[in-house]
XYZ file of C-alpha atoms in Angstrom:
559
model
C -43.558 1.764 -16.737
C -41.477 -1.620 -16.859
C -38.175 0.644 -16.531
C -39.375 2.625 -13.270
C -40.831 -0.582 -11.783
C -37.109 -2.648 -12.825
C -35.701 0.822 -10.877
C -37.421 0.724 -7.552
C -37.102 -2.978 -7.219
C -33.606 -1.583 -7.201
C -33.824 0.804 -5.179
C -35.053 -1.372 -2.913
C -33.475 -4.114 -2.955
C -30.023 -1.903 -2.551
C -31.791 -0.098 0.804
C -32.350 -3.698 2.092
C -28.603 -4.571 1.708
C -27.624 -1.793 3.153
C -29.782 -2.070 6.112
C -28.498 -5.587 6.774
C -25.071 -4.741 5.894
C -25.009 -2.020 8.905
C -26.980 -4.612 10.941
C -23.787 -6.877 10.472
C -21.421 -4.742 11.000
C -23.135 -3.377 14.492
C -23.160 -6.829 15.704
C -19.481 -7.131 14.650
C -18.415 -4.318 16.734
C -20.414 -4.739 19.490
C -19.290 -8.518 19.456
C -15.342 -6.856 19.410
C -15.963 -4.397 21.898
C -17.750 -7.319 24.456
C -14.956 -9.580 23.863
C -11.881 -7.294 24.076
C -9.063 -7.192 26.500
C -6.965 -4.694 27.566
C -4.187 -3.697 24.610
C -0.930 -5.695 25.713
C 1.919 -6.109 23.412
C 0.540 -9.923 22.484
C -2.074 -8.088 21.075
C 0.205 -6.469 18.550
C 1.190 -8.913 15.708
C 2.398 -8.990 12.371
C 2.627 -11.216 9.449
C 4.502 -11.524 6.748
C 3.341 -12.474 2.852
C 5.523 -12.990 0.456
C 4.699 -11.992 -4.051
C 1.156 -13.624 -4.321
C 1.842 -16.461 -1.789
C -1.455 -18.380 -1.730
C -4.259 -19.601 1.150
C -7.292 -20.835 1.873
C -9.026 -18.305 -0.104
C -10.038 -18.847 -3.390
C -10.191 -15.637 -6.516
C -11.419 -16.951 -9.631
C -11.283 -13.204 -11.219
C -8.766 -9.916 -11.612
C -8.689 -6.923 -12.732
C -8.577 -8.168 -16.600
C -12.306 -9.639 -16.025
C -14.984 -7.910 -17.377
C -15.872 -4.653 -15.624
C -20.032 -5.696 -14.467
C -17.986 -8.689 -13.084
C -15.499 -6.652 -11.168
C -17.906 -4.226 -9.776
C -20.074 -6.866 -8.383
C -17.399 -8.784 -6.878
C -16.538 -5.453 -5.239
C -19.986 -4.887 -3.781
C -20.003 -7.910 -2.552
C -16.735 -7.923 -0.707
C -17.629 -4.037 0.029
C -20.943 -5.373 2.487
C -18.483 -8.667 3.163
C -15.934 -6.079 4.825
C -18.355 -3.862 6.545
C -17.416 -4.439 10.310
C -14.613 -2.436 9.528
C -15.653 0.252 8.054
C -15.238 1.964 11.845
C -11.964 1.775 11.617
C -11.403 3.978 8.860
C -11.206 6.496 11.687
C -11.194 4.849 15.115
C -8.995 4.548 16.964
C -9.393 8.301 17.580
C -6.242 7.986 19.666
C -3.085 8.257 20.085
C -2.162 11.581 18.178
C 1.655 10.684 18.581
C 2.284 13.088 15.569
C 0.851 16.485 17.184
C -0.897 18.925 14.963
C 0.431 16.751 11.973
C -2.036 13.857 13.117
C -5.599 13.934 10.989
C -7.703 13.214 14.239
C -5.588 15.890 16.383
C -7.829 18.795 17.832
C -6.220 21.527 15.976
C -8.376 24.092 13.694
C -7.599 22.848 10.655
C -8.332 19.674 11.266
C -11.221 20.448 13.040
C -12.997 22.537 10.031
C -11.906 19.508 6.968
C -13.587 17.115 9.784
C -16.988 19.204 9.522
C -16.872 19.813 5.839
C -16.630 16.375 5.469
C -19.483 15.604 7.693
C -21.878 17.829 5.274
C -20.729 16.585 2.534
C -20.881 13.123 3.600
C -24.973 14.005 5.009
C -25.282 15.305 1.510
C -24.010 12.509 -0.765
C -25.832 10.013 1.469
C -29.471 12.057 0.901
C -28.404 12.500 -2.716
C -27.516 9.067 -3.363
C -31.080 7.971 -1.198
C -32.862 10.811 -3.493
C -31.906 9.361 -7.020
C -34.529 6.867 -7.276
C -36.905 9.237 -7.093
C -35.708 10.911 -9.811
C -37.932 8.523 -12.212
C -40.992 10.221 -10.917
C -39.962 13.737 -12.521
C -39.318 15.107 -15.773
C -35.909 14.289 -17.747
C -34.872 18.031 -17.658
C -35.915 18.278 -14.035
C -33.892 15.352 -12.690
C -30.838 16.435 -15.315
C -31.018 19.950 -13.833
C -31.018 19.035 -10.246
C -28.353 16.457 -10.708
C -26.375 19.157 -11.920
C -26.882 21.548 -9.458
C -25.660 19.215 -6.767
C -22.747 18.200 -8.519
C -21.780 21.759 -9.021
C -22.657 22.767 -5.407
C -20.886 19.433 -4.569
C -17.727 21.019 -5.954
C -17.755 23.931 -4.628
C -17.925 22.518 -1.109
C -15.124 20.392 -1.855
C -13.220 22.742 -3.283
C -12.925 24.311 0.597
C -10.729 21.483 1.090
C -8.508 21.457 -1.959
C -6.384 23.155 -3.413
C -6.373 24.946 -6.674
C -3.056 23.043 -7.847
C -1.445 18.955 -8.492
C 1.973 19.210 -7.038
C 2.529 20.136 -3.913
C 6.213 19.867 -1.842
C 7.013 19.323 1.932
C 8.373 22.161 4.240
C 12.102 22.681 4.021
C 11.861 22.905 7.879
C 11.129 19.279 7.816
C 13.671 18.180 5.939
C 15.930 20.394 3.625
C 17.754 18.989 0.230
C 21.005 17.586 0.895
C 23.807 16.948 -1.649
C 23.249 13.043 -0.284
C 20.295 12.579 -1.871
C 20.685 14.504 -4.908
C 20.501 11.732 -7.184
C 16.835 10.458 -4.871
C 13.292 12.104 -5.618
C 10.539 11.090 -3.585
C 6.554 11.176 -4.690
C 3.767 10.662 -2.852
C -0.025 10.218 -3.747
C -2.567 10.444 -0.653
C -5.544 8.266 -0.239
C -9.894 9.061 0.198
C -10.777 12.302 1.526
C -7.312 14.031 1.558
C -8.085 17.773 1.170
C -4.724 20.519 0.546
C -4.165 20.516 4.492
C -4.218 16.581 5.166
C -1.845 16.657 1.527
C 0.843 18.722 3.309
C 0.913 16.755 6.644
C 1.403 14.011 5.190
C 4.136 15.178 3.033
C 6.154 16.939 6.017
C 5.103 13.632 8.016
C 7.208 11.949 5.361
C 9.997 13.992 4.777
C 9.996 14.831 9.096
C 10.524 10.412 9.196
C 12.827 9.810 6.070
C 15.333 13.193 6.026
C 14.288 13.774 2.260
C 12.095 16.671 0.529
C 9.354 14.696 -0.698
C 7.082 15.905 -4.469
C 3.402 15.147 -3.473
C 0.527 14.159 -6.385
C -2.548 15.786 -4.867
C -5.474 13.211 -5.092
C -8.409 15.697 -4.395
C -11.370 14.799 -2.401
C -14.834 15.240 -3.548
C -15.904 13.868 0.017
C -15.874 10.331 1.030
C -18.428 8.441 -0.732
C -17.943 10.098 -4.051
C -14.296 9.245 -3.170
C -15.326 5.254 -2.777
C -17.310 5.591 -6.040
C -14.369 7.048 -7.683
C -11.889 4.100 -6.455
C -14.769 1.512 -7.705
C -14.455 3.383 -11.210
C -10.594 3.723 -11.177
C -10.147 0.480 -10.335
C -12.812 -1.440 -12.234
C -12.886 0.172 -15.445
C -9.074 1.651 -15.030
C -10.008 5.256 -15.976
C -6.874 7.134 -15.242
C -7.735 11.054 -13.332
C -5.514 14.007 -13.933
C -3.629 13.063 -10.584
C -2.692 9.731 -12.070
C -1.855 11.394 -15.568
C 0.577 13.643 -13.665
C 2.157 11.577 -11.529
C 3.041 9.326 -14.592
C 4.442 12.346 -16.496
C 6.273 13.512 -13.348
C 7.605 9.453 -12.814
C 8.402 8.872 -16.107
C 10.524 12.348 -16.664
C 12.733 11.861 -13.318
C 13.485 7.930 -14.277
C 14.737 9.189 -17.570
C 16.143 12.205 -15.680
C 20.105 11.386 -15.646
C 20.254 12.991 -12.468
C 18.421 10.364 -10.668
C 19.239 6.875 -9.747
C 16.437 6.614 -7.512
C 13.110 6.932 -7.618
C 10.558 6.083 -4.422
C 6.785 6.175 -5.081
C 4.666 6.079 -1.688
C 1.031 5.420 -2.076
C -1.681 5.470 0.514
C -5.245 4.098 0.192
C -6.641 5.198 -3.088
C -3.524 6.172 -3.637
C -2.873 2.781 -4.260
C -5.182 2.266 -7.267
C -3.444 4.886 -9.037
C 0.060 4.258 -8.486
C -0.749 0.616 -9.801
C -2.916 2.522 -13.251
C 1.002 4.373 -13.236
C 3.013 1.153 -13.120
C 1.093 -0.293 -15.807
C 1.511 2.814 -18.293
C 5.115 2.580 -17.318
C 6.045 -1.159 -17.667
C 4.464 -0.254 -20.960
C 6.840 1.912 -22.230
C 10.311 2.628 -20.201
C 13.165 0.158 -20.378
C 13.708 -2.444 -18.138
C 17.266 -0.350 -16.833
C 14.998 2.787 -16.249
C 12.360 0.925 -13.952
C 15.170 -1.002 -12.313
C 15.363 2.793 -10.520
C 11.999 2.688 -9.511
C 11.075 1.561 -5.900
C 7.524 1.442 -4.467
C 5.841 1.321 -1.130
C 1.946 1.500 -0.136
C 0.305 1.649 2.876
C -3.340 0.549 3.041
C -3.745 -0.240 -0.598
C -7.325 0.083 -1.937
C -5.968 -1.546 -5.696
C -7.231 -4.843 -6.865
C -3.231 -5.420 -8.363
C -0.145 -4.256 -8.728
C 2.507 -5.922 -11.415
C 6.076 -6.055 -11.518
C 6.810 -8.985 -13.812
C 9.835 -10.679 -14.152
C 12.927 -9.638 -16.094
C 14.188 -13.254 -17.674
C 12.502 -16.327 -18.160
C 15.394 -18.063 -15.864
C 14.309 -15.935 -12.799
C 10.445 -16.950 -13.037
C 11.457 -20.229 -13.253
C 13.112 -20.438 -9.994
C 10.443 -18.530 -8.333
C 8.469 -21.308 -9.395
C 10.341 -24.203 -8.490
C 11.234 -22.422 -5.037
C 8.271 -20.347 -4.308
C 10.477 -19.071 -0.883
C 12.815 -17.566 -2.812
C 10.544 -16.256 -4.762
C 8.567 -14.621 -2.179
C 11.301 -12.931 -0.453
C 12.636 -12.011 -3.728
C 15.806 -13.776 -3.262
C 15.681 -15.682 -6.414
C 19.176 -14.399 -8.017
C 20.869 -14.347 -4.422
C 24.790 -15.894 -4.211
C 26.438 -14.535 -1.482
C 30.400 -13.399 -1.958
C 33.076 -13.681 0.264
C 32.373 -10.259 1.543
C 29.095 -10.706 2.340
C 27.795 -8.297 -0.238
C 24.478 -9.687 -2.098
C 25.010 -10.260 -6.198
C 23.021 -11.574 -8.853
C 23.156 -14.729 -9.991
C 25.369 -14.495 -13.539
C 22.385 -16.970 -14.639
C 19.974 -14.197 -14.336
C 22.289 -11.924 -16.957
C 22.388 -14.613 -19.493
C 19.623 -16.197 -21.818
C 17.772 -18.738 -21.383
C 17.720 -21.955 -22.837
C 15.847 -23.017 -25.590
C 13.340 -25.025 -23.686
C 12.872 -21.755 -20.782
C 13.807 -24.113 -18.025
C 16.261 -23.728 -15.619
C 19.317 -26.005 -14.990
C 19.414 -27.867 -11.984
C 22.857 -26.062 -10.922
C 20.703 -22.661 -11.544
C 17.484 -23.990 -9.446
C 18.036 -21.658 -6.205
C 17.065 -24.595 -3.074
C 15.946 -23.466 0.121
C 14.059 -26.152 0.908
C 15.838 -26.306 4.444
C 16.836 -23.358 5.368
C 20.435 -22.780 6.552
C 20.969 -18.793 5.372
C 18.686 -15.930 6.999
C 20.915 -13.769 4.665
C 19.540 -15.630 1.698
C 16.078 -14.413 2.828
C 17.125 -10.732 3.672
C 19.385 -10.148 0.574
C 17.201 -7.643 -1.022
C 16.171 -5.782 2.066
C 19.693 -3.879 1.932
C 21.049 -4.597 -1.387
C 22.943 -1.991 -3.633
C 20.973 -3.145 -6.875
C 17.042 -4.818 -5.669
C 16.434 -5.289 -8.964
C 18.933 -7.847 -9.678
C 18.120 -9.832 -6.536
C 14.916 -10.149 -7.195
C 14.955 -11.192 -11.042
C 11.943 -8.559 -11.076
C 11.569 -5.084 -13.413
C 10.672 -2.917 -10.869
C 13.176 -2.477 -8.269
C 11.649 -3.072 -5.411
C 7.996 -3.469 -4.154
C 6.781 -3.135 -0.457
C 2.980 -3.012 1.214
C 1.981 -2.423 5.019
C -1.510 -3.060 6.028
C -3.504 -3.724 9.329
C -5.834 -6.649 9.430
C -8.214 -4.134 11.046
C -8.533 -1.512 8.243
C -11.324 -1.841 5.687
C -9.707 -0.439 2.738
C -6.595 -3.174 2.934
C -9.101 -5.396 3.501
C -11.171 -4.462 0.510
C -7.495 -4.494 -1.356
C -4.497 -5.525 -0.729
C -5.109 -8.005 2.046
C -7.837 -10.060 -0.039
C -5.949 -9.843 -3.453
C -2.408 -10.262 -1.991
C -2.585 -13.199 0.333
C -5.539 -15.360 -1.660
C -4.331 -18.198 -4.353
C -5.584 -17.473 -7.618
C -8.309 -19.795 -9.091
C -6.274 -20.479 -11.933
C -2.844 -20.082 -13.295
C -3.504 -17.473 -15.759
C -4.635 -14.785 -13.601
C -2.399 -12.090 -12.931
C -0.952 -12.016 -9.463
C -0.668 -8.988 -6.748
C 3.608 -8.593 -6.653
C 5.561 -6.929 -3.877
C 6.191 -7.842 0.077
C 2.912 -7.628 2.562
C 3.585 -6.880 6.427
C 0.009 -7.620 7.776
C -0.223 -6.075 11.101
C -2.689 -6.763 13.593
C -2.797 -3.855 16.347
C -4.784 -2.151 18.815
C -4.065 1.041 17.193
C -4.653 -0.561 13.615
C -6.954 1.746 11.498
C -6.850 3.545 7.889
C -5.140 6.875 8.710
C -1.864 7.451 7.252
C -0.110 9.161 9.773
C -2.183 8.725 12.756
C -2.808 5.226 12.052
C 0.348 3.473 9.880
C 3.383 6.062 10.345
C 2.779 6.081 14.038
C 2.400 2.877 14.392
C 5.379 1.724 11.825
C 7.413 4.412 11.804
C 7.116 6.508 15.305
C 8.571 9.441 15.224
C 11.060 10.364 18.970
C 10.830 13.612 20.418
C 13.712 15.695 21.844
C 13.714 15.137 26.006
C 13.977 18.620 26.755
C 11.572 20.999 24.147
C 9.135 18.459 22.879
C 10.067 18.818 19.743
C 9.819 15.675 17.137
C 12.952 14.982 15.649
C 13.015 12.446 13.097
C 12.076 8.779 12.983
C 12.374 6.684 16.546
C 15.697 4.483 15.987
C 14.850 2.255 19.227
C 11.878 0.767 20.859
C 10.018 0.335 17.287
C 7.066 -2.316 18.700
C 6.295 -3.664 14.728
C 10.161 -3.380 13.324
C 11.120 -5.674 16.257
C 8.049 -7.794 15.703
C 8.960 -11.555 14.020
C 7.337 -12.918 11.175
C 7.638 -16.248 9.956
C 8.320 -16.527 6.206
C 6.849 -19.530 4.325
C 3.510 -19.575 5.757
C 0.194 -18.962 3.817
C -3.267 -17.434 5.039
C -6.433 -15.669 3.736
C -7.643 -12.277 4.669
C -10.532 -13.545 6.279
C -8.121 -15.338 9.140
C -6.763 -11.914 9.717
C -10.238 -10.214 10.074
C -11.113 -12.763 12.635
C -7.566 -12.006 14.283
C -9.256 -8.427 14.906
C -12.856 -9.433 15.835
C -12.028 -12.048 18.547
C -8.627 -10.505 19.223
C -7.570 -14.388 19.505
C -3.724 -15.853 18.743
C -2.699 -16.109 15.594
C 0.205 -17.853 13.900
C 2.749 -15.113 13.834
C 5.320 -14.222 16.936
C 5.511 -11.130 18.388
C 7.939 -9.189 19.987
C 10.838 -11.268 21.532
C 13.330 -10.051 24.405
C 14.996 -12.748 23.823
C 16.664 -12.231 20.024
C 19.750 -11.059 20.437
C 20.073 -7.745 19.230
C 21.759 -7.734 15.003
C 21.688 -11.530 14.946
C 19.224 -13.112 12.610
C 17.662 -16.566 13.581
C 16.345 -19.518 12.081
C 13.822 -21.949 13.313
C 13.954 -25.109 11.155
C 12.415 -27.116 13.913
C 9.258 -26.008 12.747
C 7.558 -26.494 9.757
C 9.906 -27.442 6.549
C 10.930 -24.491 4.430
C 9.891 -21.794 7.085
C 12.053 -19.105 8.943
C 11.574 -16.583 11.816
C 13.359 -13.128 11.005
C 12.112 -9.495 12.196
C 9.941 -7.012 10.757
C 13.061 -4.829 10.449
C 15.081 -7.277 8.457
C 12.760 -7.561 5.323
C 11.814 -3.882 5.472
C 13.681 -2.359 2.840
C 11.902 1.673 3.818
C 13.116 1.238 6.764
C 16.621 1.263 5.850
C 15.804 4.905 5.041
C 14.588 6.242 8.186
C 16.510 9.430 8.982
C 18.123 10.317 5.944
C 19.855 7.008 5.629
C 20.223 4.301 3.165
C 20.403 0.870 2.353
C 23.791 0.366 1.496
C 23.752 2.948 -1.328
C 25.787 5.983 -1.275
C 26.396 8.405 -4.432
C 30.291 6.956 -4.847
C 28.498 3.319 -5.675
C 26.823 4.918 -8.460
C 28.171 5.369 -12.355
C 26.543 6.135 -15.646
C 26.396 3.527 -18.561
C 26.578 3.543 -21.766
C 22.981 5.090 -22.278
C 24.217 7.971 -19.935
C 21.583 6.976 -17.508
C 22.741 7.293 -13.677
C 22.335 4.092 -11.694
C 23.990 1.769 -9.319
C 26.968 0.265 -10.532
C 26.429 -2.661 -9.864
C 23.001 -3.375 -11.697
């Protein structure tokens, strides 16, 4: 009697918060949609975020804390985040991708749109109904639990399909000898069925001139999808997706053939490919992950580690935290103009783990934009940065509820204490009319539009001029919280970033020390290391810069 009692005060009291929490977020949106202005291109800003470069915002917990802790924390943020939960789909428009757009009014889409509507409907009444379940017997509720979850299945298997691995179309982008030594993975986000899988894949390999290996995240519709991130993430219970992406990751990276390895993550997507980094910083050499190179785009994770490779490199992270954030912290530049490590960096350190002042990396006053950039194009990342991992990179809008729920409020809040583990890679925050959680309706055509050929229509590859958010500025060296950026969105109001300047000279980089000390102005396009890939290109690396050491491992040859 106590036990049903403890269970509808539950019940209830979870019916209440979500009744208020949709109350909230109506009054949110209708507040946004009252106070907007037409889109103009002041409207469309971005901000930069270095490695875990602190705010306002406070986190006193991470994803070591205990898992009741982390899963109220989540709920919390979860109802704290709510006025966004719209634009996980809105806007509905543009469809600058055609039929490879999720919202576009093709067939396909149209019929993984409506199965996800019932099985949405059906979740919700479930999830509603299980209260109730008290009132009948055991083997009653068991049995009708069951049936759902079977008949639950079923519908979602409509939508996926009955294998992991799936590739792009040749007709997107066929293997060349150029990239032979490259593989590219991707793992999709919530509600991704075997259709949205594929167009996202040939999105990918239509932008970057590269056959791309997708890891199919299957969808068992949307809110078993969010209860499934909450479980990944929280308790890190690894799914078959993220057990074969690691065994597909960790095979290519010892593969000799390969000196490269890109891992693109979207939403959930996220979560996973950080449960994959962990396994692998576990077990592969430091030379082997030195290969690996990741980018995420709406990042549902609550972290994402990359630690560093010497004791000396941490150390001037610390004592510079620029450098550090722009992961710059072994930069000398040579008379050529090439990026190298610091010969520091290669050696051990002392027996005290500090750095010598003539190692201590000072860009207290700026006076080198390269400095800042180094990494963006360099042969070996790796060695720049002072980090394992190659290189790290994460877009996000300020409007999208998963980044919001992630990577924005993990990534750009100062820990509570010293101890707790910190969210590592570059963050372009974007704020944007078109800003929502889609991957290619939303972030690729926004980021990375694709140009179409004059005469047939046709898209080509990856728009080389005119790019609104690679021309953007950001100013590097300046801290927020994720709650400035949701405001940013609500009362679409200025913000401390710069956008889009007619005025910077086209391949000149400039630096604003007027300002604030220890702050510079450089453009999206100039810390974005993916974009140096955009139609088959990339960033200073070609196959004649690579060799094979001693191990027999293929890398750069400078590294």
């Amino acid at each position: 009697m106590y036990l049903s009692s403890h269970l509808v005060f539950v019940y209830l009291f979870t019916v209440i918060a979500l009744i208020a929490g949709l109350a909230v977020m109506a009054r949110r949106v209708s507040a946004a949609a009252e106070g907007s202005r037409a889109p103009s291109s002041s409207s469309n800003q971005t901000r930069f975020f270095g490695s875990q470069l602190g705010g306002q915002t406070i986190i006193n917990y991470s994803y070591t804390d205990l898992p009741h802790r982390l899963m109220a924390f989540d709920v919390y943020y979860f109802f704290k985040f709510l006025w966004a939960f719209p634009y996980i789909v809105l806007p509905l428009a543009p469809t600058d991708s055609g039929e490879l757009s999720e919202l576009a009014f093709t067939r396909k889409n149209v019929f993984c749109i409506a199965i996800h509507f019932v099985l949405c409907v059906l979740q919700v009444l479930f999830i509603v109904a299980l209260p109730l379940l008290t009132l009948i017997p055991v083997w009653t509720a068991v049995s009708a639990v069951c049936f759902f979850l079977v008949f639950n299945n079923l519908l979602a298997g409509l939508l996926n399909g009955k294998t992991v691995e799936y590739h792009s179309d040749p007709q997107f982008a066929p293997a060349l000898p150029e990239h032979s030594h490259e593989q590219w993975i991707f793992i999709n986000g919530v509600a991704a069925g075997e259709h949205w899988m594929k167009s996202n894949l040939n999105r990918l390999a239509l932008t970057f001139k590269r056959p791309i290996l997708g890891v199919h995240n299957k969808t068992n519709g949307i809110l078993f999808d969010v209860i499934e991130c909450l479980i990944q993430r929280n308790l890190g219970y690894a799914t078959t997706d993220v057990r074969v992406a690691y065994a597909i990751i960790k095979e290519k990276l010892y593969n000799p053939q390969y000196s490269k390895v890109v891992f693109i993550l979207h939403s959930q997507g996220g979560i996973e490919g950080s449960l994959v980094i962990d396994w692998l910083l576990q077990e592969l050499p430091q030379n082997l992950l030195a290969k690996l190179e990741v980018y995420t785009f709406g990042n549902a994770s609550n972290h994402f580690n990359n630690p560093h490779r010497h004791i000396h490199s941490q150390t001037v992270a610390l004592s510079n935290p620029l450098a550090g954030s722009t992961d710059s912290t072994n930069y000398t530049g040579v008379s050529d103009g090439t990026p190298t490590p610091r010969q520091g960096d290669q050696a051990p350190p002392s027996a005290t783990g500090s750095a010598t002042p003539k190692d201590t990396f000072k860009l207290s006053r700026i006076s080198s934009i390269p400095a800042l950039t180094s990494e963006t194009s360099s042969i070996s990342p790796s060695a720049i940065s002072g980090r394992v991992i190659g290189h790290i990179e994460h877009y996000a809008h300020t409007s999208d509820f998963v980044a919001l729920w992630g990577v924005l409020h993990f990534a750009t809040s100062t820990p509570g204490t010293h101890i707790l583990p910190r969210y590592i890679g570059r963050l372009f925050a974007r704020t944007s009319t078109r800003g929502g959680h889609q991957f290619i309706q939303h972030y690729l055509d926004g980021m990375f539009p694709l140009a179409k050929d004059p005469v047939t229509g046709k898209l080509t590859g990856c728009l080389e001029e005119g790019n609104e958010f690679m021309e953007s500025e950001v100013v590097i060296g300046v801290a927020g919280d994720e709650l400035s950026h949701a405001r940013e969105v609500v009362d679409a109001t200025e913000v401390e970033v710069h956008s889009v300047s007619p005025v910077l000279q086209k391949g000149r980089m400039r630096n604003r020390l007027e300002g604030e000390e220890g702050t510079a102005v450089v453009k999206v396009k100039q810390l974005s290391r993916l974009w140096e890939y955009r139609n088959g290109r990339s960033p200073e690396e070609k196959p004649p810069l690579l060799a094979i050491d001693e191990d027999g491992i293929l890398r750069s040859a400078t590294l």
